[in-house]
């Protein structure tokens, strides 16, 4: 609509802010090309909107790009027009993925310097966390890609396992 305020950067503007290349965390990652201000929207996570049932089938078939949109719908970001699919998880992220008016935006949590890898917490649940080991390398890494609310639970479990082995 003419004159309508854009909700965030266009795909072209996102490409100007983020370079996608090999990451030390895993596979490809996204890296800041310029200084990014705290709170700035960086990129939209786009893809195919699918039902929960369809998402479950695709996850079963090893799709790692499913993003929960709401109680009924997920987004399958495994499409070539979604470069945000390359952003990796970190236990100490510099960005966050937020749902704003039905769209998924990755936004800076703090100032990000050129060359820094842009990461967010994938916010996975506790159940089955052992299937998602984390290699983020941050000092706060809990060893698994889980939401921050589960960090204490994962740490307790790991302590117990270490004590049982000793
Ligand atoms: C949305 S993709 C991210 C892009 C991925 N680097 C790639 O090249 O396809 C999600 C997958 O990347 C991997 N990944 C992302 N962050 C990770 C991390 N902190 N530790 C280990 N693997 C990670 C996991 O295999 C995860 O299922
Ligand atoms: Zn980690």
mmCIF file of C-alpha atoms and ligand atoms in Angstrom:
data_model
loop_
_atom_site.group_PDB
_atom_site.id
_atom_site.type_symbol
_atom_site.label_atom_id
_atom_site.label_comp_id
_atom_site.label_asym_id
_atom_site.label_seq_id
_atom_site.Cartn_x
_atom_site.Cartn_y
_atom_site.Cartn_z
ATOM 1 C CA UNK A 1 0.000 0.000 0.000
ATOM 2 C CA UNK A 2 1.417 3.405 -0.938
ATOM 3 C CA UNK A 3 2.763 5.310 2.048
ATOM 4 C CA UNK A 4 2.520 2.296 4.367
ATOM 5 C CA UNK A 5 5.402 2.172 6.848
ATOM 6 C CA UNK A 6 7.569 -0.911 6.285
ATOM 7 C CA UNK A 7 7.676 -3.343 9.206
ATOM 8 C CA UNK A 8 11.391 -3.956 8.793
ATOM 9 C CA UNK A 9 14.197 -4.132 6.257
ATOM 10 C CA UNK A 10 13.528 -5.333 2.720
ATOM 11 C CA UNK A 11 15.371 -8.506 1.600
ATOM 12 C CA UNK A 12 17.850 -6.245 -0.226
ATOM 13 C CA UNK A 13 18.484 -4.176 2.908
ATOM 14 C CA UNK A 14 18.997 -7.372 4.933
ATOM 15 C CA UNK A 15 21.560 -8.565 2.374
ATOM 16 C CA UNK A 16 23.405 -5.270 2.836
ATOM 17 C CA UNK A 17 23.581 -5.910 6.595
ATOM 18 C CA UNK A 18 24.308 -9.650 6.630
ATOM 19 C CA UNK A 19 26.835 -11.783 4.789
ATOM 20 C CA UNK A 20 26.161 -15.523 4.649
ATOM 21 C CA UNK A 21 29.232 -17.750 4.723
ATOM 22 C CA UNK A 22 30.841 -20.699 6.504
ATOM 23 C CA UNK A 23 30.501 -20.571 10.273
ATOM 24 C CA UNK A 24 32.690 -21.974 13.038
ATOM 25 C CA UNK A 25 29.490 -22.987 14.847
ATOM 26 C CA UNK A 26 27.891 -25.076 12.110
ATOM 27 C CA UNK A 27 27.655 -25.103 8.307
ATOM 28 C CA UNK A 28 26.685 -21.676 7.024
ATOM 29 C CA UNK A 29 26.018 -18.696 9.272
ATOM 30 C CA UNK A 30 25.151 -15.016 8.961
ATOM 31 C CA UNK A 31 27.719 -12.320 9.773
ATOM 32 C CA UNK A 32 27.255 -8.584 10.247
ATOM 33 C CA UNK A 33 28.663 -6.560 7.322
ATOM 34 C CA UNK A 34 28.314 -3.296 9.260
ATOM 35 C CA UNK A 35 27.683 -2.064 12.758
ATOM 36 C CA UNK A 36 24.136 -2.889 13.811
ATOM 37 C CA UNK A 37 22.315 -0.944 16.504
ATOM 38 C CA UNK A 38 20.654 -2.570 19.495
ATOM 39 C CA UNK A 39 16.972 -3.187 18.754
ATOM 40 C CA UNK A 40 17.390 -2.975 14.973
ATOM 41 C CA UNK A 41 15.446 -5.474 12.854
ATOM 42 C CA UNK A 42 17.893 -7.413 10.678
ATOM 43 C CA UNK A 43 16.020 -9.896 8.587
ATOM 44 C CA UNK A 44 12.660 -11.609 8.263
ATOM 45 C CA UNK A 45 12.428 -15.401 8.588
ATOM 46 C CA UNK A 46 10.156 -16.358 5.716
ATOM 47 C CA UNK A 47 8.937 -19.615 4.223
ATOM 48 C CA UNK A 48 5.975 -21.828 3.604
ATOM 49 C CA UNK A 49 3.135 -21.665 6.151
ATOM 50 C CA UNK A 50 2.130 -25.190 7.129
ATOM 51 C CA UNK A 51 -0.057 -26.972 9.687
ATOM 52 C CA UNK A 52 1.370 -28.570 12.829
ATOM 53 C CA UNK A 53 0.633 -32.023 11.372
ATOM 54 C CA UNK A 54 2.579 -31.234 8.213
ATOM 55 C CA UNK A 55 5.389 -29.731 10.314
ATOM 56 C CA UNK A 56 5.603 -32.920 12.394
ATOM 57 C CA UNK A 57 5.995 -34.976 9.203
ATOM 58 C CA UNK A 58 8.690 -32.668 7.874
ATOM 59 C CA UNK A 59 10.596 -32.663 11.196
ATOM 60 C CA UNK A 60 10.418 -36.449 11.168
ATOM 61 C CA UNK A 61 11.972 -36.298 7.680
ATOM 62 C CA UNK A 62 14.864 -34.263 9.210
ATOM 63 C CA UNK A 63 13.781 -30.761 8.248
ATOM 64 C CA UNK A 64 15.727 -28.415 10.601
ATOM 65 C CA UNK A 65 14.093 -25.179 9.453
ATOM 66 C CA UNK A 66 10.607 -25.361 10.972
ATOM 67 C CA UNK A 67 9.722 -22.275 13.029
ATOM 68 C CA UNK A 68 6.678 -22.128 15.323
ATOM 69 C CA UNK A 69 4.451 -19.211 14.310
ATOM 70 C CA UNK A 70 1.409 -19.806 16.543
ATOM 71 C CA UNK A 71 -0.769 -22.612 17.937
ATOM 72 C CA UNK A 72 -2.000 -23.652 14.491
ATOM 73 C CA UNK A 73 0.734 -22.726 12.071
ATOM 74 C CA UNK A 74 4.455 -23.276 11.568
ATOM 75 C CA UNK A 75 6.766 -21.807 8.935
ATOM 76 C CA UNK A 76 9.007 -24.111 6.922
ATOM 77 C CA UNK A 77 11.977 -21.866 6.208
ATOM 78 C CA UNK A 78 13.770 -24.425 4.040
ATOM 79 C CA UNK A 79 13.314 -22.357 0.879
ATOM 80 C CA UNK A 80 16.001 -20.601 -1.127
ATOM 81 C CA UNK A 81 14.315 -17.198 -0.730
ATOM 82 C CA UNK A 82 14.883 -17.411 3.064
ATOM 83 C CA UNK A 83 18.545 -16.591 3.796
ATOM 84 C CA UNK A 84 17.602 -16.239 7.499
ATOM 85 C CA UNK A 85 17.534 -20.054 7.532
ATOM 86 C CA UNK A 86 21.335 -19.952 7.813
ATOM 87 C CA UNK A 87 21.400 -18.119 11.148
ATOM 88 C CA UNK A 88 22.787 -20.365 13.862
ATOM 89 C CA UNK A 89 21.734 -20.846 17.482
ATOM 90 C CA UNK A 90 23.750 -19.568 20.420
ATOM 91 C CA UNK A 91 23.318 -19.911 24.184
ATOM 92 C CA UNK A 92 24.589 -16.306 24.381
ATOM 93 C CA UNK A 93 22.947 -14.754 21.339
ATOM 94 C CA UNK A 94 23.262 -11.224 20.035
ATOM 95 C CA UNK A 95 19.846 -11.340 18.366
ATOM 96 C CA UNK A 96 16.373 -12.698 18.966
ATOM 97 C CA UNK A 97 13.680 -14.055 16.649
ATOM 98 C CA UNK A 98 10.356 -12.442 17.476
ATOM 99 C CA UNK A 99 6.867 -12.751 16.078
ATOM 100 C CA UNK A 100 5.495 -9.315 15.318
ATOM 101 C CA UNK A 101 2.004 -9.111 13.795
ATOM 102 C CA UNK A 102 2.271 -12.609 12.343
ATOM 103 C CA UNK A 103 5.756 -12.169 10.868
ATOM 104 C CA UNK A 104 9.052 -13.513 12.196
ATOM 105 C CA UNK A 105 11.755 -10.882 12.586
ATOM 106 C CA UNK A 106 15.329 -11.303 13.771
ATOM 107 C CA UNK A 107 16.241 -8.266 15.870
ATOM 108 C CA UNK A 108 19.543 -7.223 17.495
ATOM 109 C CA UNK A 109 19.634 -7.686 21.281
ATOM 110 C CA UNK A 110 22.688 -5.460 21.563
ATOM 111 C CA UNK A 111 25.087 -3.524 19.364
ATOM 112 C CA UNK A 112 26.646 -5.950 16.867
ATOM 113 C CA UNK A 113 30.031 -5.172 15.376
ATOM 114 C CA UNK A 114 31.089 -5.869 11.764
ATOM 115 C CA UNK A 115 32.233 -9.480 11.348
ATOM 116 C CA UNK A 116 30.332 -10.835 14.354
ATOM 117 C CA UNK A 117 28.226 -13.891 13.692
ATOM 118 C CA UNK A 118 24.534 -13.146 14.160
ATOM 119 C CA UNK A 119 22.875 -15.751 16.347
ATOM 120 C CA UNK A 120 19.653 -16.230 18.223
ATOM 121 C CA UNK A 121 18.389 -18.807 20.684
ATOM 122 C CA UNK A 122 16.211 -21.283 18.781
ATOM 123 C CA UNK A 123 14.121 -21.657 21.959
ATOM 124 C CA UNK A 124 13.763 -25.412 21.688
ATOM 125 C CA UNK A 125 11.984 -27.195 24.535
ATOM 126 C CA UNK A 126 13.564 -29.461 27.155
ATOM 127 C CA UNK A 127 12.054 -32.717 25.861
ATOM 128 C CA UNK A 128 14.455 -34.417 23.483
ATOM 129 C CA UNK A 129 17.141 -31.783 24.060
ATOM 130 C CA UNK A 130 19.853 -34.426 23.858
ATOM 131 C CA UNK A 131 19.113 -34.678 20.130
ATOM 132 C CA UNK A 132 20.256 -31.058 19.750
ATOM 133 C CA UNK A 133 23.819 -30.678 21.061
ATOM 134 C CA UNK A 134 25.082 -27.106 20.922
ATOM 135 C CA UNK A 135 28.446 -26.062 19.539
ATOM 136 C CA UNK A 136 27.996 -22.311 19.967
ATOM 137 C CA UNK A 137 31.278 -22.067 21.895
ATOM 138 C CA UNK A 138 30.051 -19.257 24.149
ATOM 139 C CA UNK A 139 31.127 -19.152 27.808
ATOM 140 C CA UNK A 140 27.454 -19.625 28.716
ATOM 141 C CA UNK A 141 26.904 -22.667 26.492
ATOM 142 C CA UNK A 142 24.764 -25.295 28.259
ATOM 143 C CA UNK A 143 25.689 -27.958 25.725
ATOM 144 C CA UNK A 144 22.261 -28.207 24.118
ATOM 145 C CA UNK A 145 20.124 -25.919 21.976
ATOM 146 C CA UNK A 146 17.354 -25.161 24.483
ATOM 147 C CA UNK A 147 15.445 -22.033 25.466
ATOM 148 C CA UNK A 148 17.081 -20.010 28.225
ATOM 149 C CA UNK A 149 14.318 -20.928 30.683
ATOM 150 C CA UNK A 150 15.593 -24.536 30.566
ATOM 151 C CA UNK A 151 19.264 -23.711 31.207
ATOM 152 C CA UNK A 152 19.058 -24.462 34.976
ATOM 153 C CA UNK A 153 17.266 -27.779 34.319
ATOM 154 C CA UNK A 154 19.854 -28.847 31.714
ATOM 155 C CA UNK A 155 22.746 -27.813 33.987
ATOM 156 C CA UNK A 156 21.273 -29.816 36.914
ATOM 157 C CA UNK A 157 20.832 -32.856 34.699
ATOM 158 C CA UNK A 158 24.396 -32.596 33.383
ATOM 159 C CA UNK A 159 25.780 -32.212 36.931
ATOM 160 C CA UNK A 160 23.896 -35.340 38.025
ATOM 161 C CA UNK A 161 25.192 -37.281 35.010
ATOM 162 C CA UNK A 162 28.770 -36.144 35.710
ATOM 163 C CA UNK A 163 28.472 -37.168 39.386
ATOM 164 C CA UNK A 164 27.068 -40.564 38.432
ATOM 165 C CA UNK A 165 30.063 -41.147 36.152
ATOM 166 C CA UNK A 166 32.665 -40.038 38.767
HETATM 167 C C1 LIG B 1 18.336 -23.386 10.667
HETATM 168 S S1 LIG B 1 19.769 -24.377 10.430
HETATM 169 C C2 LIG B 1 21.069 -23.207 10.615
HETATM 170 C C3 LIG B 1 21.961 -23.162 9.415
HETATM 171 C C4 LIG B 1 23.009 -24.231 9.377
HETATM 172 N N1 LIG B 1 24.257 -23.716 9.912
HETATM 173 C C5 LIG B 1 23.196 -24.706 7.959
HETATM 174 O O1 LIG B 1 24.250 -24.488 7.358
HETATM 175 O O2 LIG B 1 22.244 -25.317 7.431
HETATM 176 C C6 LIG B 1 19.660 -25.236 11.931
HETATM 177 C C7 LIG B 1 20.640 -26.348 12.094
HETATM 178 O O3 LIG B 1 21.967 -25.833 12.160
HETATM 179 C C8 LIG B 1 22.709 -26.531 13.153
HETATM 180 N N2 LIG B 1 23.061 -25.600 14.229
HETATM 181 C C9 LIG B 1 22.641 -24.319 14.382
HETATM 182 N N3 LIG B 1 23.159 -23.772 15.489
HETATM 183 C C10 LIG B 1 23.931 -24.714 16.063
HETATM 184 C C11 LIG B 1 24.704 -24.760 17.256
HETATM 185 N N4 LIG B 1 24.798 -23.734 18.086
HETATM 186 N N5 LIG B 1 25.348 -25.925 17.553
HETATM 187 C C12 LIG B 1 25.255 -27.001 16.733
HETATM 188 N N6 LIG B 1 24.533 -27.019 15.598
HETATM 189 C C13 LIG B 1 23.878 -25.894 15.259
HETATM 190 C C14 LIG B 1 21.826 -27.650 13.669
HETATM 191 O O4 LIG B 1 22.068 -28.793 12.884
HETATM 192 C C15 LIG B 1 20.450 -27.113 13.393
HETATM 193 O O5 LIG B 1 19.525 -28.142 13.257
HETATM 194 ZN ZN1 LIG B 2 25.574 -23.255 23.200
#
